Structure formats: C-alpha cells, structure tokens
Short mmCIF file of C-alpha atoms in Angstrom, two decimals:
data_model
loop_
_atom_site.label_atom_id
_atom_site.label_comp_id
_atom_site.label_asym_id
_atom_site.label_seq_id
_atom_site.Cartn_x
_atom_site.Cartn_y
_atom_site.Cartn_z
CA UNK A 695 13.64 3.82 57.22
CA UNK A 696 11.16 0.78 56.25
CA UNK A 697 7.73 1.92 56.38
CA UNK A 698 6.82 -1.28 59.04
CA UNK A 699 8.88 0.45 61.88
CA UNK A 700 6.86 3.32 61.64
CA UNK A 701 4.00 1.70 61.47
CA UNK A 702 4.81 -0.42 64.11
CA UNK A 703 5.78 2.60 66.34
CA UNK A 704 2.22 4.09 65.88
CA UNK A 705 0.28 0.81 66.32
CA UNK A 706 2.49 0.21 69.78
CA UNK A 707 1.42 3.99 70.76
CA UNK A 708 -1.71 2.95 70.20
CA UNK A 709 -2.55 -0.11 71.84
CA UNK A 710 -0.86 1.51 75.29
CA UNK A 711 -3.61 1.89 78.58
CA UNK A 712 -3.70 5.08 79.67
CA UNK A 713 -2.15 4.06 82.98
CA UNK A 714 0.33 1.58 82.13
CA UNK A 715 1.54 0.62 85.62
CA UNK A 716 0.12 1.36 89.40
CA UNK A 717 3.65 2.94 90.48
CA UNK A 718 5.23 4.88 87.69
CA UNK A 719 8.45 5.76 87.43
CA UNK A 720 10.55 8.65 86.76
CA UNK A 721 10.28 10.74 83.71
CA UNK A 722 13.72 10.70 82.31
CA UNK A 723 15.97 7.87 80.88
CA UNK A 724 19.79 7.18 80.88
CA UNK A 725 21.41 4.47 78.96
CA UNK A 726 24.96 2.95 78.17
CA UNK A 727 25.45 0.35 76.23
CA UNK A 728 28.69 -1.89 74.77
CA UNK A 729 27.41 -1.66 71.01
CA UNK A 730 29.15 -4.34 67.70
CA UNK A 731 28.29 -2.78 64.58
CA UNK A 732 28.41 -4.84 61.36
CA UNK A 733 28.92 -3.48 57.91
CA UNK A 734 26.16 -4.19 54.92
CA UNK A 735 26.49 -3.54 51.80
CA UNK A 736 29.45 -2.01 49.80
CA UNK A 737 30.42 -0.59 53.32
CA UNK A 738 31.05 -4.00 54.20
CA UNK A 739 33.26 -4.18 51.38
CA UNK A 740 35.63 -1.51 52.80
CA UNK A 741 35.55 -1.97 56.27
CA UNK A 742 35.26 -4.57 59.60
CA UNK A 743 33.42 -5.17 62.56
CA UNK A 744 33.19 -2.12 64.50
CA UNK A 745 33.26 -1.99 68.28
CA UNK A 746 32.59 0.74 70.81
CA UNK A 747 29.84 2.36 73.14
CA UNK A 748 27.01 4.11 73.11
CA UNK A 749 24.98 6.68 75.31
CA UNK A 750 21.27 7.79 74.95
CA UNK A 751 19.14 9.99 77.19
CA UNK A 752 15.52 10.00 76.86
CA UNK A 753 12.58 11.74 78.31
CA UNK A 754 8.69 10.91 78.27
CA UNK A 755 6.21 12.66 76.95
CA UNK A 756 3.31 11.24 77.95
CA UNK A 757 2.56 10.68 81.87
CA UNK A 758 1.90 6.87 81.29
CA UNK A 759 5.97 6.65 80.00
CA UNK A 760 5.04 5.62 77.12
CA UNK A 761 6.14 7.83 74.48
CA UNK A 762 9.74 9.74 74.88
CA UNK A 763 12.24 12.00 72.77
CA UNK A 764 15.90 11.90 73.21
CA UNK A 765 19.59 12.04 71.71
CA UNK A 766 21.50 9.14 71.56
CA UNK A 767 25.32 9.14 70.42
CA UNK A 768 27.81 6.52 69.49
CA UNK A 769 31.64 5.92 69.13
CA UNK A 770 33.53 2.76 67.28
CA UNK A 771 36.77 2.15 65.76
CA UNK A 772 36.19 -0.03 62.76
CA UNK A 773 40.06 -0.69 62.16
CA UNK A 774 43.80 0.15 63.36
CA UNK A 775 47.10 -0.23 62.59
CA UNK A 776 50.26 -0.11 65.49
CA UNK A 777 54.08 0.26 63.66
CA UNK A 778 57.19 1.29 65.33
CA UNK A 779 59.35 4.00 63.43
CA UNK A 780 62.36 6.07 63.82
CA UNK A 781 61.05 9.32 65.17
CA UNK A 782 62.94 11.09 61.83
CA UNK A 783 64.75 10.72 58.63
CA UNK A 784 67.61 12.60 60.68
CA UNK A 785 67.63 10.75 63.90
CA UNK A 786 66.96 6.80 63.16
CA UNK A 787 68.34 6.38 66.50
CA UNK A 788 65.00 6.96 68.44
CA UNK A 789 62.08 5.36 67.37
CA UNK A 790 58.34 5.83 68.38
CA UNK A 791 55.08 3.69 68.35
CA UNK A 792 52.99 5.02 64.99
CA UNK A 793 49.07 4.15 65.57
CA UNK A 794 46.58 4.67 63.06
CA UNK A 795 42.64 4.29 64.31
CA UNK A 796 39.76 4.38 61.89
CA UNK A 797 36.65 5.74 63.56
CA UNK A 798 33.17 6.01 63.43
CA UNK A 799 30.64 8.56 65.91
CA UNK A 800 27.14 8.69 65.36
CA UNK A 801 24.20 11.92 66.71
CA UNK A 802 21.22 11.23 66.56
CA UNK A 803 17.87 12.64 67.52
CA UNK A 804 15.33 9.61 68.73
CA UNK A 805 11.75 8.71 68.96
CA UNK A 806 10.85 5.78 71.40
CA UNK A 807 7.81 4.07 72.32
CA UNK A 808 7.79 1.49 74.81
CA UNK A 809 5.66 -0.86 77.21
CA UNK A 810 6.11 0.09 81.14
CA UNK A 811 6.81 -2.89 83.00
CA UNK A 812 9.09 -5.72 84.46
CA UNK A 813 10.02 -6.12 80.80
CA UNK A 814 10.06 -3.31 78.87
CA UNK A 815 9.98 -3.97 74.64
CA UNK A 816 10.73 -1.03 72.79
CA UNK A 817 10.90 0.64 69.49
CA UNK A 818 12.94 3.30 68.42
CA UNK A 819 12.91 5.39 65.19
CA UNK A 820 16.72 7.94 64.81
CA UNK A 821 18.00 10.13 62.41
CA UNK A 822 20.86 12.56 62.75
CA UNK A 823 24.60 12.39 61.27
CA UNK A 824 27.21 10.30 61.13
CA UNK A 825 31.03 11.12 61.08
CA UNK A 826 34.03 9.17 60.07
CA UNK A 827 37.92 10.12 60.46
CA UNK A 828 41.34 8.79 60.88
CA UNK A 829 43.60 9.66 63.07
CA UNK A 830 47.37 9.19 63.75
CA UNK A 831 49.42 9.67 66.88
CA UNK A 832 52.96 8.96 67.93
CA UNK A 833 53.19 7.58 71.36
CA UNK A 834 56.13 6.82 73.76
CA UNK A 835 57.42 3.10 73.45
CA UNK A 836 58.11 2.86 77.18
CA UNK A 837 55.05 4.82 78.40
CA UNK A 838 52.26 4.51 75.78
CA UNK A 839 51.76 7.93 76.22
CA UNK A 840 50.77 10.24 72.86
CA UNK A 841 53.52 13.04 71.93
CA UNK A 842 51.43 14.05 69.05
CA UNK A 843 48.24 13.46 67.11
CA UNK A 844 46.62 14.44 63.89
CA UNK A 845 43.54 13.68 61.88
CA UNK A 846 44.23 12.30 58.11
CA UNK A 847 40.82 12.18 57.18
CA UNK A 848 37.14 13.04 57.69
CA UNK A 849 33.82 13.01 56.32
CA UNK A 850 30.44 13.51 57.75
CA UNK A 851 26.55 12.45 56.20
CA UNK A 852 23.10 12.54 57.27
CA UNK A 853 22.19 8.85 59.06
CA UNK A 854 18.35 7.32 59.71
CA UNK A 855 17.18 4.46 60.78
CA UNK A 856 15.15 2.29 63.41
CA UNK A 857 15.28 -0.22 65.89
CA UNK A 858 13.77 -1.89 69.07
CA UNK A 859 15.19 -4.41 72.25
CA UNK A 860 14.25 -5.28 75.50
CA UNK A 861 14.73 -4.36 78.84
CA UNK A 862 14.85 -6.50 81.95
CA UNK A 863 14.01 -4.56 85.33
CA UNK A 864 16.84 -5.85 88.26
CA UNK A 865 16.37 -3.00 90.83
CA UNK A 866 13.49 -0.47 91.59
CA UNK A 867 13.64 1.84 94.47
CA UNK A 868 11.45 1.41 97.57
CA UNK A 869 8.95 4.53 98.14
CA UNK A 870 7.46 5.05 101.60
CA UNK A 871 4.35 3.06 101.96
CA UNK A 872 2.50 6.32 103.41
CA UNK A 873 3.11 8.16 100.02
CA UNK A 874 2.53 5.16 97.57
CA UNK A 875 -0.69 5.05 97.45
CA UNK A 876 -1.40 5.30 93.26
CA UNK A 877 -4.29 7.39 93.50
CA UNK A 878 -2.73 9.95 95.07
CA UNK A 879 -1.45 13.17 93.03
CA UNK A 880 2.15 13.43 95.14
CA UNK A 881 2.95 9.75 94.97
CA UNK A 882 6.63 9.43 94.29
CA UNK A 883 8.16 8.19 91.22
CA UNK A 884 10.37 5.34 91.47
CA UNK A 885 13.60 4.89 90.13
CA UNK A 886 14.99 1.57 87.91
CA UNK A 887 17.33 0.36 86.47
CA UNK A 888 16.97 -2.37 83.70
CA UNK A 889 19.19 -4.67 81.58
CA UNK A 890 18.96 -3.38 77.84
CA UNK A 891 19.60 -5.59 75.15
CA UNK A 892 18.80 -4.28 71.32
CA UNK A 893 19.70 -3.75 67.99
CA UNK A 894 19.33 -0.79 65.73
CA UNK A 895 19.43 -0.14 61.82
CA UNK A 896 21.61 2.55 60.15
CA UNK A 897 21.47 3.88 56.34
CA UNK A 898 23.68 7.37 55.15
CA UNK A 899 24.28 8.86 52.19
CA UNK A 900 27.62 8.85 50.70
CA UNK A 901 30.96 9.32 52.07
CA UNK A 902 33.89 9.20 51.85
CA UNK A 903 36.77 7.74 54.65
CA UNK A 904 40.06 5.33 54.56
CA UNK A 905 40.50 1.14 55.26
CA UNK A 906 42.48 0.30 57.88
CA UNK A 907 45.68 0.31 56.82
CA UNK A 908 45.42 2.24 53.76
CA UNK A 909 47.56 4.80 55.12
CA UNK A 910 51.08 3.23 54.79
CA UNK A 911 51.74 2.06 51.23
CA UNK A 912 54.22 -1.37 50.59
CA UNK A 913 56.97 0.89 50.79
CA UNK A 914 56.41 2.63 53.58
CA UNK A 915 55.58 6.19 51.69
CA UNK A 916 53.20 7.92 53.50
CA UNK A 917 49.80 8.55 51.02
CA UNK A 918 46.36 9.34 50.96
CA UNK A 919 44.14 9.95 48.54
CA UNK A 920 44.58 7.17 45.80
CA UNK A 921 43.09 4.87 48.85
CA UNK A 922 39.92 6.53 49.50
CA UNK A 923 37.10 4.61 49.57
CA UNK A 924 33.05 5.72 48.81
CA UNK A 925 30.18 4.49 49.80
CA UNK A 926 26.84 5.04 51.33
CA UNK A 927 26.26 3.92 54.72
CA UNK A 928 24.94 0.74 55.98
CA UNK A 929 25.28 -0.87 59.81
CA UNK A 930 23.90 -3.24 61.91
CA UNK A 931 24.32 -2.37 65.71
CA UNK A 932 24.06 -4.68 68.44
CA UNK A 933 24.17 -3.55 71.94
CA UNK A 934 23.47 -4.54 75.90
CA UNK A 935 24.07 -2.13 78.12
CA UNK A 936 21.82 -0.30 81.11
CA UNK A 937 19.12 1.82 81.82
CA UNK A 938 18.27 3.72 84.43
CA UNK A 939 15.04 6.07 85.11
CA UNK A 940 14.26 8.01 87.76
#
C-alpha cells in the first residue's frame, strides 16, 4: 500500500481531540454497502466491471471513536454466461438452462481512523485474501431453480490495500435528557446511522482464474485449462452503502 495512506492514517490519529464529540456514540460499527469494482492493470485485460456487496464490522479502540479494528468482506461476479442445452448426449429431448458465473470474494482484516461527527471522513488501511472461482449450475427452464452445481475453477492470494469515504449522519437516537448530561460517567451512548459513500484500493499477488466465457469453446467442447488466465491483482472499488453504530 502507498506509503501516503499510512501516513495519512497516523497524521489523522493525530490531529484527533481527545473528546471528539459531547454525546458519543456506541462503540461498535456495522456497514453494507452496494460496491462496483473496476479492473487495473493486466487484470483489466482479462476481466469486466465487477458488481456485488460488501459487509464490514468495526469496533473502536479508543473512547473518543476514533481509532477502530474490524473485518470487512466482499462478494462480485465479474462475468457470466446463460446457454440452454439438452440435459444429455442420450436424451436431447429435455434441455436445461447452463449458467456459468465468474466470481470474486474478498477477507480482510481493517484499520480505520475517522473524525466523529455529522460528517464523518475516514481512512481505512486492509489486508487479507482474495479468492476467485467459477462455477456452473444447471437450472430448471420453467422454474429457475438449480438441479446441480459445481465449481470449475479456483484460486486464492494474499490482497492489501487502502482507502477512505465519507459518511453523512441521517438518524441518531434520542437519550433521556436526565442521563445526557456529558460529564457524567453513565451517560448513554447513542446510536446512528449514516450514509457511507467510499472507495477502496486493492493489489494481490498472482493468480490464476477463467474470462467469462472461456468455458465453452466455438464448438461447444467443454475445456479448461488452455483458457486460464494469470495475473496479479489490481481493483478499484466503489461503494455507498450504510452504517450504523450503536
């Protein structure tokens, strides 16, 4: 990861008051986002636009919430192909939906530091691993509904990388006034939740995985291997999802 996020990350830690708001809120952190991950690099040259979700939890550290640790996780399909097939060489009489779905999932352990407030900006430095597979499944032509499933192809690699965003408070709980006074011990922590928009920074090592479509070749022989394509790792996510802490 570039040597400015870090630096940035320990210059934001720094600059934080030791009581960053009057009425703090709650300790732990829960966030789902809609994430679009671009390709860089030779990745790019394999694969598309990926699209998916991801979840993070976080928990502070530090009583001014300023400094947390968390996991965060991802899923996004970065290509598929949909066919329709006779279920067997033997019976060409019935015929099934064939769907092939290229895949991406993402662990990762994470570092944030962030600014308490109406608007929250944020930093975030991850690292953890990254898997990619294919999968095929036969499913019903009436119903949609998968009779079988099976995964071609799969890889794995160590992932890092950084990334920062904002978040927009839209709801905070309302404490009793008897107990919210801020310089008492018991005062209650107060729940939010906050519109998260931000963008994170992903580089692997090399793997190894399949292009959409490389599964089925022009005539219609089923084959693997000579399509394999290598690369190290390299995505852009974008994401806007919610928090919520309590």
């Amino acid at each position: 990861m570039p040597r400015s996020v870090f630096a940035a990350l320990f210059l934001l830690a720094l600059v934080m008051p030791a009581a960053a708001q009057a009425q703090p809120e709650g300790p732990n952190l829960f966030a789902g986002a809609l994430t679009i991950s671009t390709p860089r690099g030779e990745f790019d040259d394999n694969t598309d636009t990926g699209f998916g979700f991801t979840g993070s939890y976080v928990r502070s550290i530090t009583p001014n919430r300023v400094v947390g640790v968390g996991l965060s996780g991802s899923f996004m399909g970065y290509g598929s192909t949909r066919r329709r097939a006779p279920l067997s060489n033997t019976i060409p009489d019935i015929t099934v939906d064939v769907e092939t779905s290229n895949n991406t999932a993402f662990v990762l352990g994470l570092f944030e530091v962030r600014v308490p407030g109406r608007i929250q900006p944020y930093l975030q430095a991850v690292a953890g691993g990254g898997f990619f597979y294919t999968t095929t499944s036969l499913e019903d032509t009436r119903t949609d509904e998968v009779i079988i499933s099976d995964t071609n192809q799969s890889d794995a690699t160590w992932v890092w990388g950084g990334g920062g965003g904002l978040r927009f408070r839209v709801w905070e709980s309302t404490p009793d006034p008897q107990q919210a006074a801020p310089d008492r011990e018991d005062s209650p922590l107060l729940s939010r939740v906050h519109v998260d928009a931000g963008v994170r920074y992903l580089k692997g090592s090399e793997v190894e995985y399949l292009k959409e479509g490389s599964l089925v070749t022009d005539d219609g022989e089923f084959d693997i291997d000579p399509r394999l394509a290598r690369s190290e790792i390299e995505v852009v996510q974008y994401q806007i999802g919610v928090t919520v802490t309590f």
